[in-house]
C-alpha atoms as a printed R data frame, in Angstrom:
    type eleno elety resid chain resno      x       y       z
1   ATOM     1    CA   UNK     A     1 25.080  44.880 -32.871
2   ATOM     2    CA   UNK     A     2 28.868  44.604 -32.486
3   ATOM     3    CA   UNK     A     3 31.116  41.672 -31.738
4   ATOM     4    CA   UNK     A     4 33.140  42.705 -28.846
5   ATOM     5    CA   UNK     A     5 36.554  40.899 -28.090
6   ATOM     6    CA   UNK     A     6 36.773  38.818 -25.025
7   ATOM     7    CA   UNK     A     7 34.120  36.695 -23.580
8   ATOM     8    CA   UNK     A     8 30.865  38.563 -24.474
9   ATOM     9    CA   UNK     A     9 28.255  39.685 -26.753
10  ATOM    10    CA   UNK     A    10 26.788  43.343 -26.072
11  ATOM    11    CA   UNK     A    11 24.151  45.190 -28.110
12  ATOM    12    CA   UNK     A    12 23.878  49.040 -28.238
13  ATOM    13    CA   UNK     A    13 21.125  51.471 -29.820
14  ATOM    14    CA   UNK     A    14 19.914  54.941 -30.331
15  ATOM    15    CA   UNK     A    15 16.561  56.431 -30.672
16  ATOM    16    CA   UNK     A    16 15.814  60.150 -31.517
17  ATOM    17    CA   UNK     A    17 17.234  62.815 -29.533
18  ATOM    18    CA   UNK     A    18 17.916  60.158 -26.646
19  ATOM    19    CA   UNK     A    19 21.030  58.173 -26.814
20  ATOM    20    CA   UNK     A    20 20.657  55.170 -24.936
21  ATOM    21    CA   UNK     A    21 23.243  52.540 -24.235
22  ATOM    22    CA   UNK     A    22 21.970  49.066 -23.171
23  ATOM    23    CA   UNK     A    23 24.397  46.262 -22.529
24  ATOM    24    CA   UNK     A    24 23.420  42.564 -22.325
25  ATOM    25    CA   UNK     A    25 26.482  40.752 -21.796
26  ATOM    26    CA   UNK     A    26 26.915  37.102 -21.382
27  ATOM    27    CA   UNK     A    27 30.275  36.314 -20.203
28  ATOM    28    CA   UNK     A    28 31.900  32.967 -20.454
29  ATOM    29    CA   UNK     A    29 35.187  32.138 -18.378
30  ATOM    30    CA   UNK     A    30 37.475  29.071 -18.612
31  ATOM    31    CA   UNK     A    31 36.551  26.679 -16.033
32  ATOM    32    CA   UNK     A    32 38.523  23.792 -14.973
33  ATOM    33    CA   UNK     A    33 36.647  20.557 -15.108
34  ATOM    34    CA   UNK     A    34 36.629  18.369 -11.920
35  ATOM    35    CA   UNK     A    35 38.508  15.246 -12.347
36  ATOM    36    CA   UNK     A    36 37.769  12.373  -9.967
37  ATOM    37    CA   UNK     A    37 40.286   9.777  -9.161
38  ATOM    38    CA   UNK     A    38 40.064   6.941 -11.647
39  ATOM    39    CA   UNK     A    39 39.035   4.154  -9.098
40  ATOM    40    CA   UNK     A    40 36.920   1.257  -9.759
41  ATOM    41    CA   UNK     A    41 36.062  -0.484  -6.417
42  ATOM    42    CA   UNK     A    42 34.234  -3.815  -5.914
43  ATOM    43    CA   UNK     A    43 34.111  -6.354  -3.220
44  ATOM    44    CA   UNK     A    44 32.087  -6.243   0.058
45  ATOM    45    CA   UNK     A    45 30.407  -2.736  -0.502
46  ATOM    46    CA   UNK     A    46 27.394  -2.414   1.583
47  ATOM    47    CA   UNK     A    47 24.747  -0.076   1.341
48  ATOM    48    CA   UNK     A    48 22.740  -0.618   4.627
49  ATOM    49    CA   UNK     A    49 24.042  -1.980   7.998
50  ATOM    50    CA   UNK     A    50 21.639  -2.715  10.294
51  ATOM    51    CA   UNK     A    51 23.064  -3.654  13.920
52  ATOM    52    CA   UNK     A    52 19.460  -4.373  15.245
53  ATOM    53    CA   UNK     A    53 18.899  -3.956  18.694
54  ATOM    54    CA   UNK     A    54 21.365  -2.757  21.244
55  ATOM    55    CA   UNK     A    55 21.442  -2.311  24.895
56  ATOM    56    CA   UNK     A    56 22.178   1.084  26.561
57  ATOM    57    CA   UNK     A    57 26.094   1.965  26.410
58  ATOM    58    CA   UNK     A    58 26.689  -1.550  24.592
59  ATOM    59    CA   UNK     A    59 29.920  -1.136  22.504
60  ATOM    60    CA   UNK     A    60 29.707  -2.144  18.905
61  ATOM    61    CA   UNK     A    61 32.197  -2.777  16.043
62  ATOM    62    CA   UNK     A    62 31.559  -3.467  12.245
63  ATOM    63    CA   UNK     A    63 34.411  -4.113   9.821
64  ATOM    64    CA   UNK     A    64 34.005  -3.328   6.285
65  ATOM    65    CA   UNK     A    65 36.264  -4.029   3.122
66  ATOM    66    CA   UNK     A    66 36.946  -3.939  -0.543
67  ATOM    67    CA   UNK     A    67 39.261  -3.866  -3.516
68  ATOM    68    CA   UNK     A    68 39.871  -0.945  -5.759
69  ATOM    69    CA   UNK     A    69 41.615  -0.997  -9.164
70  ATOM    70    CA   UNK     A    70 43.209   2.410 -10.493
71  ATOM    71    CA   UNK     A    71 42.807   2.755 -13.999
72  ATOM    72    CA   UNK     A    72 45.472   5.682 -15.043
73  ATOM    73    CA   UNK     A    73 48.861   6.397 -14.171
74  ATOM    74    CA   UNK     A    74 49.052   8.697 -10.857
75  ATOM    75    CA   UNK     A    75 51.724  10.549  -9.245
76  ATOM    76    CA   UNK     A    76 51.913  11.218  -5.498
77  ATOM    77    CA   UNK     A    77 50.173   9.213  -2.430
78  ATOM    78    CA   UNK     A    78 46.615   8.402  -2.259
79  ATOM    79    CA   UNK     A    79 44.724   9.232   1.343
80  ATOM    80    CA   UNK     A    80 41.447   8.386   2.742
81  ATOM    81    CA   UNK     A    81 39.128  10.415   4.842
82  ATOM    82    CA   UNK     A    82 35.398   9.945   5.952
83  ATOM    83    CA   UNK     A    83 32.451  12.127   5.673
84  ATOM    84    CA   UNK     A    84 29.525  11.424   8.295
85  ATOM    85    CA   UNK     A    85 26.076  12.739   7.010
86  ATOM    86    CA   UNK     A    86 23.474  12.936   9.733
87  ATOM    87    CA   UNK     A    87 19.959  11.554   8.838
88  ATOM    88    CA   UNK     A    88 17.146  13.821   9.690
89  ATOM    89    CA   UNK     A    89 14.651  12.415  12.351
90  ATOM    90    CA   UNK     A    90 17.048  10.039  14.052
91  ATOM    91    CA   UNK     A    91 19.685  10.410  16.665
92  ATOM    92    CA   UNK     A    92 23.343  10.554  15.464
93  ATOM    93    CA   UNK     A    93 25.519   7.553  16.577
94  ATOM    94    CA   UNK     A    94 28.994   8.543  17.674
95  ATOM    95    CA   UNK     A    95 31.812   6.565  15.769
96  ATOM    96    CA   UNK     A    96 35.292   6.344  14.933
97  ATOM    97    CA   UNK     A    97 36.678   4.337  11.811
98  ATOM    98    CA   UNK     A    98 40.309   2.698  11.945
99  ATOM    99    CA   UNK     A    99 42.319   1.298   9.479
100 ATOM   100    CA   UNK     A   100 42.495  -2.326  10.404
101 ATOM   101    CA   UNK     A   101 46.056  -2.828   8.847
102 ATOM   102    CA   UNK     A   102 47.600   0.344  10.561
103 ATOM   103    CA   UNK     A   103 45.310   1.132  13.545
104 ATOM   104    CA   UNK     A   104 45.148   4.713  12.374
105 ATOM   105    CA   UNK     A   105 41.896   6.730  12.861
106 ATOM   106    CA   UNK     A   106 40.537   8.038   9.864
107 ATOM   107    CA   UNK     A   107 39.847  11.581  10.056
108 ATOM   108    CA   UNK     A   108 37.032  13.815   8.643
109 ATOM   109    CA   UNK     A   109 39.279  16.215   6.955
110 ATOM   110    CA   UNK     A   110 42.957  16.835   6.076
111 ATOM   111    CA   UNK     A   111 45.201  14.468   4.254
112 ATOM   112    CA   UNK     A   112 43.930  11.541   5.827
113 ATOM   113    CA   UNK     A   113 45.269   8.230   6.231
114 ATOM   114    CA   UNK     A   114 47.446   6.849   3.326
115 ATOM   115    CA   UNK     A   115 45.965   4.059   1.126
116 ATOM   116    CA   UNK     A   116 48.158   0.747   0.702
117 ATOM   117    CA   UNK     A   117 49.433   1.617  -2.779
118 ATOM   118    CA   UNK     A   118 52.877   2.804  -3.435
119 ATOM   119    CA   UNK     A   119 53.881   5.832  -5.610
120 ATOM   120    CA   UNK     A   120 54.342   6.255  -8.747
121 ATOM   121    CA   UNK     A   121 51.023   4.498  -9.182
122 ATOM   122    CA   UNK     A   122 50.747   2.628 -12.442
123 ATOM   123    CA   UNK     A   123 47.574   1.891 -14.312
124 ATOM   124    CA   UNK     A   124 45.937  -1.549 -13.158
125 ATOM   125    CA   UNK     A   125 47.389  -1.277  -9.613
126 ATOM   126    CA   UNK     A   126 45.207  -2.735  -7.166
127 ATOM   127    CA   UNK     A   127 44.594  -2.306  -3.462
128 ATOM   128    CA   UNK     A   128 42.603  -3.794  -0.573
129 ATOM   129    CA   UNK     A   129 41.165  -2.063   2.270
130 ATOM   130    CA   UNK     A   130 39.807  -2.876   5.727
131 ATOM   131    CA   UNK     A   131 38.300  -0.456   8.186
132 ATOM   132    CA   UNK     A   132 36.486  -0.925  11.452
133 ATOM   133    CA   UNK     A   133 33.723   1.047  12.695
134 ATOM   134    CA   UNK     A   134 33.687   1.389  16.612
135 ATOM   135    CA   UNK     A   135 31.031   3.141  18.803
136 ATOM   136    CA   UNK     A   136 28.954   2.925  21.898
137 ATOM   137    CA   UNK     A   137 24.971   2.625  21.838
138 ATOM   138    CA   UNK     A   138 23.242   5.626  23.084
139 ATOM   139    CA   UNK     A   139 22.011   5.992  26.976
140 ATOM   140    CA   UNK     A   140 18.668   4.243  28.277
141 ATOM   141    CA   UNK     A   141 16.969   7.811  28.065
142 ATOM   142    CA   UNK     A   142 17.186   7.220  24.468
143 ATOM   143    CA   UNK     A   143 15.507   3.763  24.336
144 ATOM   144    CA   UNK     A   144 13.407   3.163  21.454
145 ATOM   145    CA   UNK     A   145 14.885   5.880  19.474
146 ATOM   146    CA   UNK     A   146 16.547   4.980  16.134
147 ATOM   147    CA   UNK     A   147 20.080   5.803  15.333
148 ATOM   148    CA   UNK     A   148 21.199   6.154  11.816
149 ATOM   149    CA   UNK     A   149 24.306   7.566  10.129
150 ATOM   150    CA   UNK     A   150 25.485   7.660   6.504
151 ATOM   151    CA   UNK     A   151 29.268   7.239   6.099
152 ATOM   152    CA   UNK     A   152 31.436   7.898   2.790
153 ATOM   153    CA   UNK     A   153 34.790   6.912   2.686
154 ATOM   154    CA   UNK     A   154 36.491   9.291   0.333
155 ATOM   155    CA   UNK     A   155 39.838   9.013  -1.577
156 ATOM   156    CA   UNK     A   156 42.205  11.995  -2.719
157 ATOM   157    CA   UNK     A   157 45.458  12.689  -4.140
158 ATOM   158    CA   UNK     A   158 48.282  14.350  -2.284
159 ATOM   159    CA   UNK     A   159 48.799  16.303  -5.827
160 ATOM   160    CA   UNK     A   160 45.657  18.141  -5.139
161 ATOM   161    CA   UNK     A   161 44.715  17.463  -8.797
162 ATOM   162    CA   UNK     A   162 41.640  15.350  -8.132
163 ATOM   163    CA   UNK     A   163 38.403  15.890  -6.251
164 ATOM   164    CA   UNK     A   164 37.812  13.499  -3.363
165 ATOM   165    CA   UNK     A   165 36.164  10.505  -4.721
166 ATOM   166    CA   UNK     A   166 33.828   8.287  -2.678
167 ATOM   167    CA   UNK     A   167 34.742   4.602  -2.950
168 ATOM   168    CA   UNK     A   168 32.720   3.039  -0.300
169 ATOM   169    CA   UNK     A   169 29.315   4.434   1.162
170 ATOM   170    CA   UNK     A   170 27.002   2.848   3.848
171 ATOM   171    CA   UNK     A   171 24.471   3.640   6.271
172 ATOM   172    CA   UNK     A   172 24.719   2.227   9.758
173 ATOM   173    CA   UNK     A   173 21.643   2.130  11.988
174 ATOM   174    CA   UNK     A   174 20.561   0.475  15.203
175 ATOM   175    CA   UNK     A   175 18.053   1.004  17.994
176 ATOM   176    CA   UNK     A   176 18.833   1.287  21.780
177 ATOM   177    CA   UNK     A   177 16.444  -0.751  23.919
178 ATOM   178    CA   UNK     A   178 16.362  -1.216  27.753
179 ATOM   179    CA   UNK     A   179 16.730  -4.867  28.385
180 ATOM   180    CA   UNK     A   180 14.306  -6.566  30.792
181 ATOM   181    CA   UNK     A   181 16.238  -8.052  34.069
182 ATOM   182    CA   UNK     A   182 14.006  -9.589  36.658
183 ATOM   183    CA   UNK     A   183 14.934 -10.148  40.217
184 ATOM   184    CA   UNK     A   184 15.432 -13.545  41.282
185 ATOM   185    CA   UNK     A   185 16.131 -13.016  44.942
186 ATOM   186    CA   UNK     A   186 13.677 -11.384  47.466
187 ATOM   187    CA   UNK     A   187 13.320  -7.875  47.087
188 ATOM   188    CA   UNK     A   188 14.233  -7.367  50.936
189 ATOM   189    CA   UNK     A   189 17.126  -9.531  52.168
190 ATOM   190    CA   UNK     A   190 17.888 -10.314  55.768
191 ATOM   191    CA   UNK     A   191 21.274 -11.455  57.061
192 ATOM   192    CA   UNK     A   192 21.577 -12.997  60.731
193 ATOM   193    CA   UNK     A   193 25.050 -12.660  62.466
194 ATOM   194    CA   UNK     A   194 23.563 -14.349  65.500
195 ATOM   195    CA   UNK     A   195 25.436 -13.922  68.810
196 ATOM   196    CA   UNK     A   196 29.130 -12.350  68.445
197 ATOM   197    CA   UNK     A   197 31.771 -11.760  70.514
198 ATOM   198    CA   UNK     A   198 34.918  -9.548  70.008
199 ATOM   199    CA   UNK     A   199 36.973 -12.424  68.582
200 ATOM   200    CA   UNK     A   200 34.440 -13.521  66.014
201 ATOM   201    CA   UNK     A   201 34.438 -10.033  64.128
202 ATOM   202    CA   UNK     A   202 37.564 -10.883  61.920
203 ATOM   203    CA   UNK     A   203 35.662 -13.853  60.514
204 ATOM   204    CA   UNK     A   204 32.160 -12.911  60.697
205 ATOM   205    CA   UNK     A   205 31.405 -11.463  57.327
206 ATOM   206    CA   UNK     A   206 27.944 -12.446  55.646
207 ATOM   207    CA   UNK     A   207 27.366 -12.091  52.258
208 ATOM   208    CA   UNK     A   208 24.152 -10.787  50.629
209 ATOM   209    CA   UNK     A   209 23.368 -12.227  47.064
210 ATOM   210    CA   UNK     A   210 21.181 -10.540  44.587
211 ATOM   211    CA   UNK     A   211 20.353 -12.529  41.638
212 ATOM   212    CA   UNK     A   212 19.200 -11.214  38.152
213 ATOM   213    CA   UNK     A   213 17.703 -12.680  35.092
214 ATOM   214    CA   UNK     A   214 18.180 -10.411  32.069
215 ATOM   215    CA   UNK     A   215 16.679 -10.766  28.651
216 ATOM   216    CA   UNK     A   216 19.839  -9.365  27.099
217 ATOM   217    CA   UNK     A   217 23.377  -8.288  27.951
218 ATOM   218    CA   UNK     A   218 23.373  -4.918  29.480
219 ATOM   219    CA   UNK     A   219 25.430  -2.497  31.972
220 ATOM   220    CA   UNK     A   220 23.924  -1.020  35.199
221 ATOM   221    CA   UNK     A   221 25.348   1.363  37.636
222 ATOM   222    CA   UNK     A   222 25.228  -0.093  41.103
223 ATOM   223    CA   UNK     A   223 24.805   2.100  43.955
224 ATOM   224    CA   UNK     A   224 24.825   1.054  47.764
225 ATOM   225    CA   UNK     A   225 23.276   3.477  50.153
226 ATOM   226    CA   UNK     A   226 23.299   3.032  53.578
227 ATOM   227    CA   UNK     A   227 20.253   4.027  55.878
228 ATOM   228    CA   UNK     A   228 22.634   4.622  58.996
229 ATOM   229    CA   UNK     A   229 25.146   7.594  58.736
230 ATOM   230    CA   UNK     A   230 28.232   6.850  56.713
231 ATOM   231    CA   UNK     A   231 31.579   6.775  58.616
232 ATOM   232    CA   UNK     A   232 33.666   6.479  55.707
233 ATOM   233    CA   UNK     A   233 32.331   6.728  52.065
234 ATOM   234    CA   UNK     A   234 35.513   5.671  50.506
235 ATOM   235    CA   UNK     A   235 35.900   2.652  52.529
236 ATOM   236    CA   UNK     A   236 32.234   1.571  52.870
237 ATOM   237    CA   UNK     A   237 31.955   1.937  56.690
238 ATOM   238    CA   UNK     A   238 28.627   2.921  58.118
239 ATOM   239    CA   UNK     A   239 27.163   3.152  61.561
240 ATOM   240    CA   UNK     A   240 24.974   0.594  63.083
241 ATOM   241    CA   UNK     A   241 22.191   0.983  65.620
242 ATOM   242    CA   UNK     A   242 24.399   0.012  68.430
243 ATOM   243    CA   UNK     A   243 26.725   2.596  69.695
244 ATOM   244    CA   UNK     A   244 30.429   1.381  69.112
245 ATOM   245    CA   UNK     A   245 29.712  -0.947  66.379
246 ATOM   246    CA   UNK     A   246 29.993  -0.173  62.538
247 ATOM   247    CA   UNK     A   247 29.684  -2.112  59.489
248 ATOM   248    CA   UNK     A   248 31.867  -2.475  56.685
249 ATOM   249    CA   UNK     A   249 30.681  -3.440  52.992
250 ATOM   250    CA   UNK     A   250 32.707  -4.718  50.207
251 ATOM   251    CA   UNK     A   251 32.163  -6.120  46.618
252 ATOM   252    CA   UNK     A   252 32.707  -9.954  47.246
253 ATOM   253    CA   UNK     A   253 33.842 -10.501  43.341
254 ATOM   254    CA   UNK     A   254 37.159  -8.402  43.654
255 ATOM   255    CA   UNK     A   255 37.259  -7.616  47.653
256 ATOM   256    CA   UNK     A   256 37.077  -3.994  46.946
257 ATOM   257    CA   UNK     A   257 35.346  -1.686  49.539
258 ATOM   258    CA   UNK     A   258 32.114  -0.393  48.393
259 ATOM   259    CA   UNK     A   259 32.185   3.436  47.830
260 ATOM   260    CA   UNK     A   260 28.698   4.689  49.371
261 ATOM   261    CA   UNK     A   261 26.815   6.831  46.674
262 ATOM   262    CA   UNK     A   262 29.316   6.238  44.116
263 ATOM   263    CA   UNK     A   263 28.211   3.988  41.282
264 ATOM   264    CA   UNK     A   264 30.173   1.066  40.027
265 ATOM   265    CA   UNK     A   265 29.423  -0.238  36.578
266 ATOM   266    CA   UNK     A   266 28.522  -3.902  36.281
267 ATOM   267    CA   UNK     A   267 28.261  -6.025  33.198
268 ATOM   268    CA   UNK     A   268 25.194  -8.298  33.096
269 ATOM   269    CA   UNK     A   269 25.224 -11.096  30.567
270 ATOM   270    CA   UNK     A   270 22.074 -12.448  29.009
271 ATOM   271    CA   UNK     A   271 20.491 -14.945  31.406
272 ATOM   272    CA   UNK     A   272 21.436 -15.252  35.107
273 ATOM   273    CA   UNK     A   273 23.618 -13.043  36.998
274 ATOM   274    CA   UNK     A   274 24.639 -12.725  40.506
275 ATOM   275    CA   UNK     A   275 25.806  -9.520  42.396
276 ATOM   276    CA   UNK     A   276 27.455 -10.301  45.909
277 ATOM   277    CA   UNK     A   277 27.906  -7.952  48.608
278 ATOM   278    CA   UNK     A   278 29.844  -8.939  51.989
279 ATOM   279    CA   UNK     A   279 29.184  -7.313  55.299
280 ATOM   280    CA   UNK     A   280 31.448  -7.384  58.210
281 ATOM   281    CA   UNK     A   281 31.030  -5.842  61.860
282 ATOM   282    CA   UNK     A   282 33.740  -3.559  63.090
283 ATOM   283    CA   UNK     A   283 34.416  -2.357  66.658
284 ATOM   284    CA   UNK     A   284 34.997   1.501  67.164
285 ATOM   285    CA   UNK     A   285 36.460   1.395  70.397
286 ATOM   286    CA   UNK     A   286 38.378  -1.299  72.534
287 ATOM   287    CA   UNK     A   287 35.454  -1.687  74.642
288 ATOM   288    CA   UNK     A   288 32.968  -4.283  73.334
289 ATOM   289    CA   UNK     A   289 29.337  -2.858  73.397
290 ATOM   290    CA   UNK     A   290 26.696  -5.179  74.081
291 ATOM   291    CA   UNK     A   291 23.058  -5.438  72.762
292 ATOM   292    CA   UNK     A   292 21.050  -5.861  69.583
293 ATOM   293    CA   UNK     A   293 22.065  -4.148  66.349
294 ATOM   294    CA   UNK     A   294 20.913  -3.644  62.727
295 ATOM   295    CA   UNK     A   295 22.184  -2.015  59.900
296 ATOM   296    CA   UNK     A   296 20.242  -1.152  56.580
297 ATOM   297    CA   UNK     A   297 20.993  -0.347  53.005
298 ATOM   298    CA   UNK     A   298 19.475   0.108  49.760
299 ATOM   299    CA   UNK     A   299 21.201  -1.217  46.636
300 ATOM   300    CA   UNK     A   300 20.067   0.834  43.534
301 ATOM   301    CA   UNK     A   301 20.426  -0.497  40.081
302 ATOM   302    CA   UNK     A   302 20.354   1.880  36.952
303 ATOM   303    CA   UNK     A   303 20.571   0.922  33.241
304 ATOM   304    CA   UNK     A   304 23.316   2.711  31.639
């Protein structure tokens, strides 16, 4: 048995006419031990944030904050990045995190956003932070599916001497549930224009009112589809059953023309809501047609 120079111990042996050399070496090297930033953080550190039940596509925000003390002298600036960890068996929320004081978005890699402490840093220095999580709930097709994500906020030094150090950890969760909205108005609405002359067309708009009562705030895509041929999709003009007479549809709340087959997103509040559509006859030719007419539409409301 011989002690060899370097970082190993080797064994050799000989037997009979055979000479075999066996080497069993255990080598050790010089490994730099990882150093973590000497941070002690306290304050409003949250381990679990449950936003409860959200409606499809409902936006959400959540602020979190805290205070940290640096326990050693440090050179260089400090930065913060975020680490998002998926939770198996759940849907993953799409979120962003911004520094509330600078409005800068915290990235998932790179140097990150500067922490509010000046360099050189003296032991005992303190800094406070406020970050805001923003996101949008998932679609109605994911109703009932739990959303969950783990978020680690990590500090690192510009000098590269220290490993990234987690200073605020939280788990964000919620569930998307399609709210229940009941139709307060009749399923089929009829508007009667009565007897019209060509002079009446400029002021003859009638309004259809669709009332909805919702158990929770939500958003819907409203699409108006004419039964008769569309003469102008973008201007909301369609034919009637009377040749030479058409009908123009508008959204009463903003006076804009209805774009046929193109959804308009409408925010519905908890409780009573009213969707109003205006309809106005139009002459297609200088000659005034005579006779009865009708025009039919279907309003489709789809939860986002």
